[in-house]
Amino acid sequence: MRGETLKDVIICTCLFSTAFLIRVAGVKNVCMYWDEWIYWSYTNEILKNNWIPTKEVFKCASPFLSYIGTIVTVLFDGDLYTLRMLSVIFGSLSVPFLYLFGKEMYNRNTGILAGLFLCFSPYHILFSDVIMLEAFALFFVITFLYFFWLSQSKGRKIHAIIAGTLMGLAIDAKYLPIFLIPAIILYILWSSIKVNKQIILIFAFAFVFFSPMLLCFLFTGA
């Protein structure tokens, strides 16, 4: 058991290190995107309004990444390349988690292949080098799928709680991952399983972590 865990740690470390080096090497080689300027302006708007939610910030795309960017700006620096490092980190972390997901569903070789495909995916590398929502949201989707599978295969509540939290954060990160809700329903119908405690916990914690966004919509009138 310890040997298997050690193998996973080594593989995850190698995958993350490779993905990170590839992505961080190109972070200054990409021209600034229009969307990057928008999310950067949201960060400045959040600071200007002392973190109080405003309609300007919530009226369009999810400001979750911009709020994290605001924390980075306060703690470190708010220039373009520092904020791009958020995408680099979240994009790089997605690779070992995809490996773990593939390994749990099938086997280690499948997980390694899946991780390598994402590691060297040109589009994923690009979106991991810019301040955009794609790599950020995909990290939460992949980690949700991993813990969701664990919650169903191992039946542990802790996995369901983590999966629900990640599902809520995925929808916070970019509204498109709300497709995960009907996906779970289709999984239940396809698998002919009963709605168990793990499923209920997932939906409950997803709502808890998405509800602050809903409250901000109401507060700002966005």
GROMACS .gro file of N, CA and C in nm, residues 85-187:
model
  309
   85MET      N    1   0.027   3.402  -1.308
   85MET     CA    2   0.078   3.286  -1.235
   85MET      C    3  -0.036   3.208  -1.169
   86LEU      N    4  -0.148   3.273  -1.142
   86LEU     CA    5  -0.264   3.201  -1.089
   86LEU      C    6  -0.309   3.093  -1.187
   87SER      N    7  -0.320   3.131  -1.314
   87SER     CA    8  -0.360   3.034  -1.417
   87SER      C    9  -0.254   2.926  -1.434
   88VAL      N   10  -0.127   2.966  -1.427
   88VAL     CA   11  -0.018   2.869  -1.439
   88VAL      C   12  -0.028   2.763  -1.330
   89ILE      N   13  -0.052   2.806  -1.207
   89ILE     CA   14  -0.057   2.713  -1.094
   89ILE      C   15  -0.180   2.622  -1.102
   90PHE      N   16  -0.298   2.682  -1.126
   90PHE     CA   17  -0.419   2.601  -1.133
   90PHE      C   18  -0.415   2.508  -1.255
   91GLY      N   19  -0.362   2.557  -1.367
   91GLY     CA   20  -0.349   2.473  -1.485
   91GLY      C   21  -0.254   2.356  -1.462
   92SER      N   22  -0.144   2.382  -1.394
   92SER     CA   23  -0.045   2.277  -1.366
   92SER      C   24  -0.100   2.174  -1.268
   93LEU      N   25  -0.176   2.219  -1.168
   93LEU     CA   26  -0.234   2.127  -1.070
   93LEU      C   27  -0.339   2.035  -1.132
   94SER      N   28  -0.403   2.080  -1.240
   94SER     CA   29  -0.504   1.997  -1.306
   94SER      C   30  -0.446   1.867  -1.360
   95VAL      N   31  -0.320   1.872  -1.400
   95VAL     CA   32  -0.256   1.756  -1.466
   95VAL      C   33  -0.245   1.636  -1.371
   96PRO      N   34  -0.186   1.650  -1.251
   96PRO     CA   35  -0.180   1.533  -1.162
   96PRO      C   36  -0.317   1.485  -1.115
   97PHE      N   37  -0.413   1.577  -1.103
   97PHE     CA   38  -0.547   1.533  -1.062
   97PHE      C   39  -0.617   1.455  -1.173
   98LEU      N   40  -0.589   1.490  -1.299
   98LEU     CA   41  -0.644   1.411  -1.408
   98LEU      C   42  -0.582   1.272  -1.409
   99TYR      N   43  -0.454   1.264  -1.376
   99TYR     CA   44  -0.389   1.134  -1.362
   99TYR      C   45  -0.459   1.050  -1.255
  100LEU      N   46  -0.484   1.110  -1.138
  100LEU     CA   47  -0.548   1.038  -1.028
  100LEU      C   48  -0.688   0.992  -1.066
  101PHE      N   49  -0.760   1.079  -1.139
  101PHE     CA   50  -0.895   1.044  -1.182
  101PHE      C   51  -0.892   0.925  -1.278
  102GLY      N   52  -0.803   0.931  -1.376
  102GLY     CA   53  -0.790   0.821  -1.472
  102GLY      C   54  -0.748   0.691  -1.405
  103LYS      N   55  -0.658   0.703  -1.307
  103LYS     CA   56  -0.611   0.584  -1.235
  103LYS      C   57  -0.724   0.520  -1.155
  104GLU      N   58  -0.805   0.604  -1.088
  104GLU     CA   59  -0.915   0.550  -1.008
  104GLU      C   60  -1.022   0.487  -1.095
  105MET      N   61  -1.050   0.545  -1.211
  105MET     CA   62  -1.154   0.489  -1.299
  105MET      C   63  -1.108   0.363  -1.371
  106TYR      N   64  -0.982   0.361  -1.414
  106TYR     CA   65  -0.932   0.250  -1.494
  106TYR      C   66  -0.807   0.187  -1.431
  107ASN      N   67  -0.690   0.245  -1.462
  107ASN     CA   68  -0.566   0.193  -1.407
  107ASN      C   69  -0.458   0.300  -1.417
  108ARG      N   70  -0.340   0.271  -1.363
  108ARG     CA   71  -0.233   0.369  -1.358
  108ARG      C   72  -0.187   0.414  -1.497
  109ASN      N   73  -0.175   0.320  -1.590
  109ASN     CA   74  -0.130   0.356  -1.725
  109ASN      C   75  -0.227   0.453  -1.793
  110THR      N   76  -0.357   0.427  -1.775
  110THR     CA   77  -0.458   0.518  -1.832
  110THR      C   78  -0.446   0.657  -1.769
  111GLY      N   79  -0.425   0.660  -1.637
  111GLY     CA   80  -0.410   0.788  -1.568
  111GLY      C   81  -0.288   0.865  -1.617
  112ILE      N   82  -0.176   0.795  -1.636
  112ILE     CA   83  -0.054   0.861  -1.685
  112ILE      C   84  -0.078   0.917  -1.825
  113LEU      N   85  -0.143   0.837  -1.911
  113LEU     CA   86  -0.171   0.883  -2.047
  113LEU      C   87  -0.260   1.006  -2.047
  114ALA      N   88  -0.365   1.005  -1.964
  114ALA     CA   89  -0.455   1.120  -1.954
  114ALA      C   90  -0.380   1.243  -1.906
  115GLY      N   91  -0.297   1.225  -1.802
  115GLY     CA   92  -0.219   1.337  -1.749
  115GLY      C   93  -0.124   1.395  -1.852
  116LEU      N   94  -0.059   1.308  -1.930
  116LEU     CA   95   0.036   1.355  -2.032
  116LEU      C   96  -0.035   1.429  -2.145
  117PHE      N   97  -0.154   1.381  -2.184
  117PHE     CA   98  -0.230   1.450  -2.287
  117PHE      C   99  -0.261   1.593  -2.244
  118LEU      N  100  -0.306   1.610  -2.120
  118LEU     CA  101  -0.338   1.745  -2.071
  118LEU      C  102  -0.212   1.827  -2.051
  119CYS      N  103  -0.106   1.763  -2.003
  119CYS     CA  104   0.020   1.832  -1.977
  119CYS      C  105   0.073   1.901  -2.103
  120PHE      N  106   0.063   1.832  -2.218
  120PHE     CA  107   0.119   1.884  -2.342
  120PHE      C  108   0.012   1.938  -2.438
  121SER      N  109  -0.111   1.955  -2.389
  121SER     CA  110  -0.218   2.010  -2.473
  121SER      C  111  -0.190   2.158  -2.503
  122PRO      N  112  -0.175   2.195  -2.631
  122PRO     CA  113  -0.142   2.335  -2.665
  122PRO      C  114  -0.246   2.435  -2.614
  123TYR      N  115  -0.374   2.401  -2.627
  123TYR     CA  116  -0.478   2.494  -2.583
  123TYR      C  117  -0.476   2.510  -2.431
  124HIS      N  118  -0.454   2.399  -2.359
  124HIS     CA  119  -0.449   2.409  -2.213
  124HIS      C  120  -0.327   2.489  -2.169
  125ILE      N  121  -0.216   2.472  -2.238
  125ILE     CA  122  -0.096   2.550  -2.208
  125ILE      C  123  -0.123   2.699  -2.229
  126LEU      N  124  -0.189   2.732  -2.342
  126LEU     CA  125  -0.220   2.872  -2.371
  126LEU      C  126  -0.309   2.933  -2.263
  127PHE      N  127  -0.418   2.863  -2.230
  127PHE     CA  128  -0.512   2.919  -2.133
  127PHE      C  129  -0.457   2.915  -1.990
  128SER      N  130  -0.349   2.839  -1.970
  128SER     CA  131  -0.281   2.841  -1.840
  128SER      C  132  -0.180   2.954  -1.832
  129ASP      N  133  -0.163   3.027  -1.940
  129ASP     CA  134  -0.067   3.137  -1.943
  129ASP      C  135  -0.133   3.275  -1.944
  130VAL      N  136  -0.266   3.279  -1.935
  130VAL     CA  137  -0.336   3.407  -1.942
  130VAL      C  138  -0.437   3.417  -1.828
  131ILE      N  139  -0.477   3.541  -1.797
  131ILE     CA  140  -0.576   3.563  -1.691
  131ILE      C  141  -0.715   3.544  -1.751
  132MET      N  142  -0.754   3.419  -1.764
  132MET     CA  143  -0.887   3.385  -1.814
  132MET      C  144  -0.944   3.272  -1.729
  133LEU      N  145  -1.071   3.243  -1.745
  133LEU     CA  146  -1.140   3.153  -1.653
  133LEU      C  147  -1.125   3.005  -1.687
  134GLU      N  148  -1.076   2.974  -1.808
  134GLU     CA  149  -1.080   2.836  -1.855
  134GLU      C  150  -0.997   2.740  -1.770
  135ALA      N  151  -0.868   2.765  -1.757
  135ALA     CA  152  -0.781   2.675  -1.679
  135ALA      C  153  -0.822   2.674  -1.532
  136PHE      N  154  -0.864   2.788  -1.482
  136PHE     CA  155  -0.907   2.804  -1.343
  136PHE      C  156  -1.030   2.717  -1.316
  137ALA      N  157  -1.132   2.728  -1.401
  137ALA     CA  158  -1.255   2.651  -1.383
  137ALA      C  159  -1.232   2.503  -1.406
  138LEU      N  160  -1.149   2.469  -1.505
  138LEU     CA  161  -1.124   2.329  -1.537
  138LEU      C  162  -1.059   2.255  -1.420
  139PHE      N  163  -0.975   2.325  -1.344
  139PHE     CA  164  -0.913   2.263  -1.226
  139PHE      C  165  -1.021   2.214  -1.130
  140PHE      N  166  -1.121   2.297  -1.103
  140PHE     CA  167  -1.227   2.258  -1.009
  140PHE      C  168  -1.315   2.148  -1.068
  141VAL      N  169  -1.337   2.149  -1.199
  141VAL     CA  170  -1.416   2.043  -1.263
  141VAL      C  171  -1.345   1.908  -1.252
  142ILE      N  172  -1.216   1.907  -1.283
  142ILE     CA  173  -1.139   1.781  -1.277
  142ILE      C  174  -1.131   1.728  -1.134
  143THR      N  175  -1.102   1.815  -1.040
  143THR     CA  176  -1.092   1.770  -0.900
  143THR      C  177  -1.228   1.724  -0.848
  144PHE      N  178  -1.336   1.792  -0.893
  144PHE     CA  179  -1.470   1.745  -0.855
  144PHE      C  180  -1.494   1.604  -0.906
  145LEU      N  181  -1.464   1.579  -1.033
  145LEU     CA  182  -1.487   1.448  -1.092
  145LEU      C  183  -1.410   1.340  -1.017
  146TYR      N  184  -1.287   1.373  -0.978
  146TYR     CA  185  -1.204   1.276  -0.904
  146TYR      C  186  -1.269   1.240  -0.771
  147PHE      N  187  -1.308   1.342  -0.693
  147PHE     CA  188  -1.365   1.314  -0.561
  147PHE      C  189  -1.507   1.260  -0.571
  148PHE      N  190  -1.580   1.299  -0.677
  148PHE     CA  191  -1.713   1.241  -0.698
  148PHE      C  192  -1.700   1.090  -0.721
  149TRP      N  193  -1.604   1.052  -0.803
  149TRP     CA  194  -1.585   0.910  -0.831
  149TRP      C  195  -1.546   0.835  -0.703
  150LEU      N  196  -1.459   0.896  -0.622
  150LEU     CA  197  -1.421   0.834  -0.495
  150LEU      C  198  -1.542   0.819  -0.403
  151SER      N  199  -1.630   0.921  -0.402
  151SER     CA  200  -1.747   0.916  -0.314
  151SER      C  201  -1.840   0.801  -0.352
  152GLN      N  202  -1.845   0.768  -0.482
  152GLN     CA  203  -1.933   0.660  -0.527
  152GLN      C  204  -1.866   0.523  -0.520
  153SER      N  205  -1.735   0.520  -0.546
  153SER     CA  206  -1.666   0.391  -0.547
  153SER      C  207  -1.628   0.344  -0.407
  154LYS      N  208  -1.599   0.439  -0.317
  154LYS     CA  209  -1.556   0.402  -0.182
  154LYS      C  210  -1.664   0.430  -0.078
  155GLY      N  211  -1.764   0.514  -0.114
  155GLY     CA  212  -1.878   0.538  -0.025
  155GLY      C  213  -1.847   0.618   0.100
  156ARG      N  214  -1.743   0.702   0.095
  156ARG     CA  215  -1.705   0.781   0.213
  156ARG      C  216  -1.766   0.921   0.207
  157LYS      N  217  -1.816   0.966   0.321
  157LYS     CA  218  -1.881   1.097   0.326
  157LYS      C  219  -1.782   1.210   0.301
  158ILE      N  220  -1.657   1.193   0.349
  158ILE     CA  221  -1.558   1.300   0.334
  158ILE      C  222  -1.532   1.329   0.187
  159HIS      N  223  -1.533   1.225   0.103
  159HIS     CA  224  -1.514   1.245  -0.040
  159HIS      C  225  -1.632   1.320  -0.100
  160ALA      N  226  -1.752   1.290  -0.053
  160ALA     CA  227  -1.872   1.358  -0.102
  160ALA      C  228  -1.870   1.506  -0.062
  161ILE      N  229  -1.826   1.534   0.060
  161ILE     CA  230  -1.820   1.673   0.107
  161ILE      C  231  -1.720   1.753   0.024
  162ILE      N  232  -1.603   1.692  -0.001
  162ILE     CA  233  -1.501   1.760  -0.083
  162ILE      C  234  -1.552   1.779  -0.225
  163ALA      N  235  -1.619   1.676  -0.280
  163ALA     CA  236  -1.673   1.686  -0.416
  163ALA      C  237  -1.777   1.797  -0.425
  164GLY      N  238  -1.867   1.805  -0.327
  164GLY     CA  239  -1.968   1.911  -0.326
  164GLY      C  240  -1.906   2.049  -0.317
  165THR      N  241  -1.805   2.061  -0.233
  165THR     CA  242  -1.734   2.190  -0.220
  165THR      C  243  -1.671   2.230  -0.354
  166LEU      N  244  -1.606   2.135  -0.419
  166LEU     CA  245  -1.540   2.163  -0.547
  166LEU      C  246  -1.641   2.193  -0.658
  167MET      N  247  -1.756   2.127  -0.652
  167MET     CA  248  -1.861   2.154  -0.750
  167MET      C  249  -1.912   2.298  -0.735
  168GLY      N  250  -1.935   2.340  -0.611
  168GLY     CA  251  -1.977   2.479  -0.588
  168GLY      C  252  -1.874   2.579  -0.635
  169LEU      N  253  -1.747   2.550  -0.607
  169LEU     CA  254  -1.638   2.639  -0.649
  169LEU      C  255  -1.622   2.640  -0.801
  170ALA      N  256  -1.649   2.524  -0.866
  170ALA     CA  257  -1.641   2.518  -1.012
  170ALA      C  258  -1.744   2.610  -1.076
  171ILE      N  259  -1.866   2.609  -1.021
  171ILE     CA  260  -1.971   2.697  -1.073
  171ILE      C  261  -1.940   2.843  -1.039
  172ASP      N  262  -1.878   2.865  -0.924
  172ASP     CA  263  -1.833   3.001  -0.889
  172ASP      C  264  -1.728   3.050  -0.988
  173ALA      N  265  -1.640   2.959  -1.028
  173ALA     CA  266  -1.527   2.997  -1.114
  173ALA      C  267  -1.573   3.037  -1.253
  174LYS      N  268  -1.669   2.963  -1.307
  174LYS     CA  269  -1.726   2.994  -1.438
  174LYS      C  270  -1.862   2.928  -1.444
  175TYR      N  271  -1.965   3.001  -1.481
  175TYR     CA  272  -2.100   2.950  -1.465
  175TYR      C  273  -2.129   2.826  -1.549
  176LEU      N  274  -2.052   2.803  -1.655
  176LEU     CA  275  -2.074   2.688  -1.743
  176LEU      C  276  -2.071   2.554  -1.670
  177PRO      N  277  -1.985   2.533  -1.568
  177PRO     CA  278  -1.984   2.403  -1.499
  177PRO      C  279  -2.114   2.367  -1.427
  178ILE      N  280  -2.216   2.451  -1.437
  178ILE     CA  281  -2.346   2.412  -1.381
  178ILE      C  282  -2.399   2.287  -1.451
  179PHE      N  283  -2.339   2.254  -1.569
  179PHE     CA  284  -2.377   2.131  -1.639
  179PHE      C  285  -2.346   2.007  -1.555
  180LEU      N  286  -2.265   2.022  -1.451
  180LEU     CA  287  -2.233   1.908  -1.364
  180LEU      C  288  -2.359   1.857  -1.292
  181ILE      N  289  -2.455   1.946  -1.269
  181ILE     CA  290  -2.579   1.905  -1.199
  181ILE      C  291  -2.658   1.804  -1.283
  182PRO      N  292  -2.696   1.839  -1.408
  182PRO     CA  293  -2.765   1.737  -1.489
  182PRO      C  294  -2.677   1.615  -1.520
  183ALA      N  295  -2.544   1.635  -1.522
  183ALA     CA  296  -2.454   1.522  -1.547
  183ALA      C  297  -2.465   1.419  -1.435
  184ILE      N  298  -2.475   1.465  -1.310
  184ILE     CA  299  -2.491   1.373  -1.197
  184ILE      C  300  -2.625   1.301  -1.206
  185ILE      N  301  -2.730   1.376  -1.243
  185ILE     CA  302  -2.863   1.316  -1.256
  185ILE      C  303  -2.861   1.207  -1.364
  186LEU      N  304  -2.797   1.235  -1.477
  186LEU     CA  305  -2.786   1.135  -1.584
  186LEU      C  306  -2.705   1.014  -1.538
  187TYR      N  307  -2.601   1.039  -1.458
  187TYR     CA  308  -2.520   0.929  -1.404
  187TYR      C  309  -2.606   0.838  -1.316
   0.00000   0.00000   0.00000
